[in-house]
Short mmCIF file of C-alpha atoms and ligand atoms in Angstrom, two decimals:
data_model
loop_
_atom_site.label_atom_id
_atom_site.label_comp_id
_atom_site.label_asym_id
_atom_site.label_seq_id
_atom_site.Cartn_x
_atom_site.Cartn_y
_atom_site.Cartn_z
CA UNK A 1 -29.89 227.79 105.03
CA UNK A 2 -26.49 228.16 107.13
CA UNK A 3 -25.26 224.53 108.74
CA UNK A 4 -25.59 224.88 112.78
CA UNK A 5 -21.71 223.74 114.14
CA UNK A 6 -21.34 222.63 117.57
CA UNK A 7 -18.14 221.63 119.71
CA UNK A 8 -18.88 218.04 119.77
CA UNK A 9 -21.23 216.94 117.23
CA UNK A 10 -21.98 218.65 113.37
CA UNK A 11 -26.01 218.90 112.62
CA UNK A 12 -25.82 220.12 108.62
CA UNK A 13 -29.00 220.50 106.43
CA UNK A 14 -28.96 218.72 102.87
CA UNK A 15 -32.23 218.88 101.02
CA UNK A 16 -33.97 221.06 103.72
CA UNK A 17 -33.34 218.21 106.12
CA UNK A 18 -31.36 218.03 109.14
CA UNK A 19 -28.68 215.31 109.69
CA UNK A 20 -26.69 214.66 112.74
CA UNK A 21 -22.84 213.80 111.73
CA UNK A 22 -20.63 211.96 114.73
CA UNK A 23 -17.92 214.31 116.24
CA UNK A 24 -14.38 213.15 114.90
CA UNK A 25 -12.47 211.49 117.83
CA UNK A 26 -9.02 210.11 117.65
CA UNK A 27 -8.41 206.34 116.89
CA UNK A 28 -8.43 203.70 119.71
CA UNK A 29 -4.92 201.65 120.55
CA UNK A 30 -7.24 198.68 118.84
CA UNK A 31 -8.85 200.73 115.79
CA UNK A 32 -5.13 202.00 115.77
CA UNK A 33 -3.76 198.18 115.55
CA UNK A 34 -6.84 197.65 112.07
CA UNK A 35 -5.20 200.64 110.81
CA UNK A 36 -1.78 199.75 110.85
CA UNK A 37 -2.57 196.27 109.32
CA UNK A 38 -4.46 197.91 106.05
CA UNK A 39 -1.42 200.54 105.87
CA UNK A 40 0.86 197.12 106.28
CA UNK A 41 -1.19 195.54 103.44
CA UNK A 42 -1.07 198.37 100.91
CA UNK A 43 2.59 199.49 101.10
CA UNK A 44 6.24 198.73 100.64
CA UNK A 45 7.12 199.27 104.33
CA UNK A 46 8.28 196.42 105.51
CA UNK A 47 9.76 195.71 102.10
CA UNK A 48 12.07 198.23 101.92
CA UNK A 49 13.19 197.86 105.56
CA UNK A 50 14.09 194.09 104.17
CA UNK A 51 16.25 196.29 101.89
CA UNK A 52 17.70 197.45 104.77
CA UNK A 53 18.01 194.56 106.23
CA UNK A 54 19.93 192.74 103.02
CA UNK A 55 22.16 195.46 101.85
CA UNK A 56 23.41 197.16 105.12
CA UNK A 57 22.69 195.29 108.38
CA UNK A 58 25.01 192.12 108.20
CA UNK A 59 28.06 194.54 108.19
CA UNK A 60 25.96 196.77 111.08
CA UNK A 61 25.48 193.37 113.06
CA UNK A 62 28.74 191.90 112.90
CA UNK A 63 30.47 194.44 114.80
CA UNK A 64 28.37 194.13 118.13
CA UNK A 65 29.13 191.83 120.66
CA UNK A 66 32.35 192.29 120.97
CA UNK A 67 33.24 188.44 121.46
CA UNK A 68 31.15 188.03 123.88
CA UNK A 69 29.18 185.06 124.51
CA UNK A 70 25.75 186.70 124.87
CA UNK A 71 24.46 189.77 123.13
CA UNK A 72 21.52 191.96 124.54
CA UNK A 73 18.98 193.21 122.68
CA UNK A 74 16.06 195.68 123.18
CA UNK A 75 13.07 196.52 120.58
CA UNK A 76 11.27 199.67 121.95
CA UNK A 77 7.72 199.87 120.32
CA UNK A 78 8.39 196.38 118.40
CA UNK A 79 4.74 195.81 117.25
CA UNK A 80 3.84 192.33 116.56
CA UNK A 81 7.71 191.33 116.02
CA UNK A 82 7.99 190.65 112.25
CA UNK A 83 10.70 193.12 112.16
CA UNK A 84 12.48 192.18 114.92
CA UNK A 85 12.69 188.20 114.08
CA UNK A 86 14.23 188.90 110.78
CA UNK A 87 16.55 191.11 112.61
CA UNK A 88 17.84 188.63 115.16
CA UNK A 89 18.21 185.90 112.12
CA UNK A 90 20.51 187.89 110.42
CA UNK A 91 22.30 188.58 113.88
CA UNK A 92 22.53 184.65 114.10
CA UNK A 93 23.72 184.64 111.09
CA UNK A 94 26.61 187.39 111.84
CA UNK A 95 27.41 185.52 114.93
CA UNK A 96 26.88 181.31 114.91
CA UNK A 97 26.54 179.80 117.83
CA UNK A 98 25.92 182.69 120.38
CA UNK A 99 22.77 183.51 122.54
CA UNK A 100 20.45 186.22 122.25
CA UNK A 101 18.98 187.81 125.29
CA UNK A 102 15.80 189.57 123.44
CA UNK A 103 13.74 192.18 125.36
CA UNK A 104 10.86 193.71 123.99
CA UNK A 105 9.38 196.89 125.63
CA UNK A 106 5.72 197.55 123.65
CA UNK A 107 3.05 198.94 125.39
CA UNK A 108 0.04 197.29 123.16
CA UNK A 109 -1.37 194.10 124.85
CA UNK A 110 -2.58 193.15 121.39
CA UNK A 111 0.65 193.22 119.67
CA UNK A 112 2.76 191.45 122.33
CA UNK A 113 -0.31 188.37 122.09
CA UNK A 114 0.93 188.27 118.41
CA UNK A 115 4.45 188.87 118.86
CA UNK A 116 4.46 185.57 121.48
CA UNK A 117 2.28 183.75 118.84
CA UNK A 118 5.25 184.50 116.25
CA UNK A 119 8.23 183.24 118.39
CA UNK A 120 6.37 180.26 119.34
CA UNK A 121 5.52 179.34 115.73
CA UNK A 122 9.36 179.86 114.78
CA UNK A 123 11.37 176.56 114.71
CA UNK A 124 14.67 178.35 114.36
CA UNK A 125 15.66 180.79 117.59
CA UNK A 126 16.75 178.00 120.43
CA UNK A 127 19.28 180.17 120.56
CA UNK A 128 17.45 183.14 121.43
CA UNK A 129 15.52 184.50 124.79
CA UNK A 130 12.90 186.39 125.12
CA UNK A 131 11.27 189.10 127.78
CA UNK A 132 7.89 190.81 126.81
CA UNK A 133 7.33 194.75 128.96
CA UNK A 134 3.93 195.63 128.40
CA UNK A 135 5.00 199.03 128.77
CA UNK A 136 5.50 202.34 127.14
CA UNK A 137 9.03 203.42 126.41
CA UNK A 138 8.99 206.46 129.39
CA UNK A 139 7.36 203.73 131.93
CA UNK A 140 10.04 201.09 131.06
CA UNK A 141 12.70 204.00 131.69
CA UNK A 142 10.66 204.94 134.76
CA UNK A 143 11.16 201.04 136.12
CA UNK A 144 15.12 201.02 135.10
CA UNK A 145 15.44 204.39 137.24
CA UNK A 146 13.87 202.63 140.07
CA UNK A 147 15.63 199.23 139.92
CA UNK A 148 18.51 201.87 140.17
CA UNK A 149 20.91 198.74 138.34
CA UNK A 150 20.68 199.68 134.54
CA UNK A 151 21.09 196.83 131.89
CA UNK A 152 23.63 197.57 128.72
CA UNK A 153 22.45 196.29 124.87
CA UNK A 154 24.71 195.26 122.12
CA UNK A 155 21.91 196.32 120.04
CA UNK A 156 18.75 198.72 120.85
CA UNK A 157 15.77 199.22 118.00
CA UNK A 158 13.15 202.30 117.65
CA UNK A 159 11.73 201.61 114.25
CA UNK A 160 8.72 203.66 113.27
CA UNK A 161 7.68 204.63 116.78
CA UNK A 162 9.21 207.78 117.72
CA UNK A 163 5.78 209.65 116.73
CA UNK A 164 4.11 207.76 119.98
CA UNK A 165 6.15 209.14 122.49
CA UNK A 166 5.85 211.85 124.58
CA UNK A 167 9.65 213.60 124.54
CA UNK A 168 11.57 212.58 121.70
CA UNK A 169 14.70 214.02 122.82
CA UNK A 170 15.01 212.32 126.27
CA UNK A 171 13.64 208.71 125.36
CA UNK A 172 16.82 208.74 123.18
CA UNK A 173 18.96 210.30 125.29
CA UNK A 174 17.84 207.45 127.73
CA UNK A 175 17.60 204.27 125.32
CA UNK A 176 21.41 205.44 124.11
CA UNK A 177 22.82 205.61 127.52
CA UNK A 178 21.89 201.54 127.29
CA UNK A 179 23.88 200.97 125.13
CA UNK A 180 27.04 198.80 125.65
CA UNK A 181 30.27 199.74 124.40
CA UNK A 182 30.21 199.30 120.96
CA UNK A 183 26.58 199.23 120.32
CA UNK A 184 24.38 200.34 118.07
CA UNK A 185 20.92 202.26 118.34
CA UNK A 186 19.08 201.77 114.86
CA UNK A 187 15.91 204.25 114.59
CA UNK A 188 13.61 204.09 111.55
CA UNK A 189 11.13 207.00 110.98
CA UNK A 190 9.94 208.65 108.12
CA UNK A 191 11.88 210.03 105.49
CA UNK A 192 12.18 214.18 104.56
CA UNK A 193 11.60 213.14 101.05
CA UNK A 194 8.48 211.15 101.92
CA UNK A 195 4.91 212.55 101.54
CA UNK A 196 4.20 212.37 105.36
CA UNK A 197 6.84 215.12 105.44
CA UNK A 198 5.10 217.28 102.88
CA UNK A 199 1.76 216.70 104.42
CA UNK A 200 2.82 217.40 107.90
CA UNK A 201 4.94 220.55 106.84
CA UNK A 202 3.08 222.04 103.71
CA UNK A 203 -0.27 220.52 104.70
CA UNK A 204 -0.59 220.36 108.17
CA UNK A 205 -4.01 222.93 108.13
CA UNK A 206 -5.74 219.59 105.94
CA UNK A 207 -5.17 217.46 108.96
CA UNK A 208 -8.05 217.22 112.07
CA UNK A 209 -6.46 217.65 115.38
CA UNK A 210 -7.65 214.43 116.26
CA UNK A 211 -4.31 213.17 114.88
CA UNK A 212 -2.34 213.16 118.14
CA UNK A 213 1.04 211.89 117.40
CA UNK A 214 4.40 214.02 116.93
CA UNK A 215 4.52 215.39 112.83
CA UNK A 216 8.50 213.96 113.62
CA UNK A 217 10.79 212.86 110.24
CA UNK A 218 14.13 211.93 109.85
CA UNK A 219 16.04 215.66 109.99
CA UNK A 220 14.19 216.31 113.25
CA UNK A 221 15.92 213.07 114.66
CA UNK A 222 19.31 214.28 113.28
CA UNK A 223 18.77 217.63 114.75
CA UNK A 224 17.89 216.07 118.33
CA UNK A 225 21.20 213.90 117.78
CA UNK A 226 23.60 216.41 117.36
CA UNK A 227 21.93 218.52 120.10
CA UNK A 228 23.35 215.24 122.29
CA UNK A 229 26.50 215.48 120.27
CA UNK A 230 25.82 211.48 119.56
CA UNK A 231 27.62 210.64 116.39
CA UNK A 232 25.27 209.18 113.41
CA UNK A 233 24.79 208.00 110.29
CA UNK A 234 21.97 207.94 107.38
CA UNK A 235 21.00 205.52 104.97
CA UNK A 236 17.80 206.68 103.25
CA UNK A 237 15.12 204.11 101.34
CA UNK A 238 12.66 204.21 99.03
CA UNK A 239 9.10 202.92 99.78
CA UNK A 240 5.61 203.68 98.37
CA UNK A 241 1.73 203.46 99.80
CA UNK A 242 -0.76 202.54 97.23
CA UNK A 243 -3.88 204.88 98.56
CA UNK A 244 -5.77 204.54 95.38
CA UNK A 245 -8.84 203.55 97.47
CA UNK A 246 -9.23 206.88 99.40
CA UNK A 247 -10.70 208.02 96.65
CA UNK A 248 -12.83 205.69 95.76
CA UNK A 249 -16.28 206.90 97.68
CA UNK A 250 -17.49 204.04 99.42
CA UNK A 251 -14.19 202.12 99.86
CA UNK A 252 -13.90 200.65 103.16
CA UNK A 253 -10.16 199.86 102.60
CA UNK A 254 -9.96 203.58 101.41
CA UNK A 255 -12.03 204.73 104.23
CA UNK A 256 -9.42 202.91 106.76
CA UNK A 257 -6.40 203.99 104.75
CA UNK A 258 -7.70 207.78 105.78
CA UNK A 259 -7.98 206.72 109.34
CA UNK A 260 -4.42 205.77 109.39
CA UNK A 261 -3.44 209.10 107.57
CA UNK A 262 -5.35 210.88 110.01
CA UNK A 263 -5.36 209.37 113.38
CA UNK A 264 -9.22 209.65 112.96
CA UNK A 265 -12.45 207.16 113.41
CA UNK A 266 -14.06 207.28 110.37
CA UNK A 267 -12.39 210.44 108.93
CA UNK A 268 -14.27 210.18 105.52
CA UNK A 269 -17.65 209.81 107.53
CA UNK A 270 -16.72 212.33 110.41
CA UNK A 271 -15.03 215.23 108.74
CA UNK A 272 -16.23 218.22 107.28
CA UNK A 273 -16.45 218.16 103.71
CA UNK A 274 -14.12 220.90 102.92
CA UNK A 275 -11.54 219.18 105.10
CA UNK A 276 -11.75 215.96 102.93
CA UNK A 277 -11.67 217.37 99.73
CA UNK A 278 -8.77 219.23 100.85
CA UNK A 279 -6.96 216.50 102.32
CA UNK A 280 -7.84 214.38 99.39
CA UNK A 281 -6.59 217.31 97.05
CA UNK A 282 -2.91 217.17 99.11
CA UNK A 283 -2.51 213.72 98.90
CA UNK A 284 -3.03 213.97 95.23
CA UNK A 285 0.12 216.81 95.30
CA UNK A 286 3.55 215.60 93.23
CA UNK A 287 5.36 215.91 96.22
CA UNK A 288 2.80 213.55 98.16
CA UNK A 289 2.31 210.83 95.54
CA UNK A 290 3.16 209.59 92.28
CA UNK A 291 1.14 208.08 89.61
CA UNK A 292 1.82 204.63 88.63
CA UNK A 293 -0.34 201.88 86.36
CA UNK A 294 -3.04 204.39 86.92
CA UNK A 295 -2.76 203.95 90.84
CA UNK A 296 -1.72 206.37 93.06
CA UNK A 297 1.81 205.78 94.96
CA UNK A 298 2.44 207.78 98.32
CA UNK A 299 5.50 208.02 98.86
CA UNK A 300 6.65 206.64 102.44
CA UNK A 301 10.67 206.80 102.42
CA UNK A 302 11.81 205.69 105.26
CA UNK A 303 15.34 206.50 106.91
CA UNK A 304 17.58 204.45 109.09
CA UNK A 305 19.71 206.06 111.35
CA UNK A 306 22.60 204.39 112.86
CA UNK A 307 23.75 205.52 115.98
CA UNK A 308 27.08 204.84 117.85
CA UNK A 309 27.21 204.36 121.67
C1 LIG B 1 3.91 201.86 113.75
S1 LIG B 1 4.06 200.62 114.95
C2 LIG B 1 5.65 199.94 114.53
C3 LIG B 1 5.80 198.53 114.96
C4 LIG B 1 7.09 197.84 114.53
N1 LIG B 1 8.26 198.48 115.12
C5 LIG B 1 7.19 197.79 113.01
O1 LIG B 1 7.92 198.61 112.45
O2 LIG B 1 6.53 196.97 112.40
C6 LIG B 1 4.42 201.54 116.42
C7 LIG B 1 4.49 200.69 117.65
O3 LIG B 1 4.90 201.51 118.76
C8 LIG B 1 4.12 201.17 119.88
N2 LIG B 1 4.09 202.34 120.78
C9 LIG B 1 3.22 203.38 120.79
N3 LIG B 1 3.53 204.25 121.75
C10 LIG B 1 4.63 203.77 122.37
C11 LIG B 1 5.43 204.21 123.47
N4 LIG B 1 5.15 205.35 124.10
N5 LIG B 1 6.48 203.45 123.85
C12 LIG B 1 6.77 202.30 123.20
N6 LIG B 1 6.05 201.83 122.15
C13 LIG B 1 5.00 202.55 121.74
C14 LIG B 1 2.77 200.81 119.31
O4 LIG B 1 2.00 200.03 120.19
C15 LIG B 1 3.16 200.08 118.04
O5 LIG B 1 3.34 198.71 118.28
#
């Protein structure tokens, strides 16, 4: 017996019966927020951007400023604000003594409730102001246009966001024309050498079209960068996602892990079956993962790209 498909909803027959299967929708900013936790949980993300933040970014951070009493800084798409406390520590530490005027543009009401809970629970940043815009990047440019008077930063931060907004090319060209003399614009996105890449590139037929982001990795970023002539530099590090769970049938932390691969409610319940097993089959691919203590390691490289004013 053939399986009846319809736009919005599946009806398949197993065992001569008929079964209804939910249409796959995209995730909500919330069920997007779950999502980002679990894939938080299970890698090395934030790890390796400490990395980062240890080996190259006290000799990045000393240079801005210039002397100057204050030094402005903007997070665009700053999440819940881990990141950006431990990058204005190791600015304090670069520069005793002087302020920092923090301003955080992040359109998720969720994550700026936990980014305020995480500043007030810090003992250490009297030195430091901050400004919350519940805004997107392009709406926050929008209001700058408007106010016609355009702040400068010492010190502007995109880090893992890029895929969210809607033209890549002009939310930098905008964000770098805030810069200050002498400042710095540090993105981080996804690494060519990462599995994302592969997927997105090699793979992209595996993924529903639920998943609505941009399929963006560090060479497209370089590419939009010298289109602006804007000079650059590189510094590429490893990092791994333990996704062992996705395919264990059943697993609700696999099951979310999916949904955070795919941009999709419920993938593992939702899809087709010949979509998961070939998703499933990718993500098993050498240049996806690695094997490691019998658990599987996807690789999520991540590169940091400094850019000059
Ligand atoms: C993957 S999270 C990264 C958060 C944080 N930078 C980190 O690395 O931990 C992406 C963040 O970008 C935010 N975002 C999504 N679309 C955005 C947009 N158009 N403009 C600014 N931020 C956006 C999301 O709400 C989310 O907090």
């Amino acid at each position: 017996m053939e399986p009846l498909e319809y736009t919005n909803t599946q009806f398949v027959f197993v065992s001569q019966e008929l079964y209804v299967i939910p249409s796959m929708r995209s995730l909500t900013a919330e069920e997007y927020v779950e999502a980002f936790k679990s894939f938080l949980d299970h890698s090395t993300e934030h790890q390796c951007m400490d990395e980062f933040n240890k080996k190259e970014l006290p000799n990045i951070m000393s240079g801005l400023g210039n002397g100057k009493s204050t030094i402005n800084v903007l997070g665009v798409g700053s999440g819940t604000g881990e990141q950006d406390l431990k990058m204005i520590r190791i600015l304090q530490a670069a520069h005793p003594g002087v302020l920092i005027d923090n301003e955080i543009v992040e359109p998720n009401p969720q994550h700026v409730a936990a980014y305020k809970e995480l500043v007030n629970q810090a003992p250490d940043l009297q030195n430091v102001s901050f400004s919350w815009h519940q805004l997107t990047s392009s709406e926050y440019e929008q209001q700058v246009k408007e106010k016609g008077a355009q702040k400068k930063f010492d010190f502007i931060h995109m880090i893992q966001m890029l895929y969210r907004v809607e033209d890549i090319l002009n939310t930098i060209k905008f964000f770098h024309s805030c810069l200050n003399h002498h400042g710095k614009l540090l993105i981080i996105i996804l690494s060519d050498s990462s599995g994302w890449a592969t997927l997105w590139k090699k793979y992209r037929h595996c993924l529903p079209s639920t998943d609505s982001g941009h399929y963006i990795t560090s060479n497209g970023i370089a590419n939009i960068l010298k289109r602006l002539g804007i000079e650059y530099c590189v510094y590429e590090f490893p990092s791994g996602w333990d996704i062992t769970e996705c395919f264990i049938e059943g697993d609700l932390v696999g099951g979310c892990m999916m949904d955070f691969l795919t941009g999709t409610k419920n993938f593992l319940g939702t899809a087709p079956p010949g979509l998961r097993r070939q998703l499933q089959e990718a993500l098993c691919q050498p240049e996806c993962s690695s094997k490691k203590d019998g658990r599987i390691i996807f690789s999520n490289n991540l590169s940091m790209i400094v850019v000059d004013s």
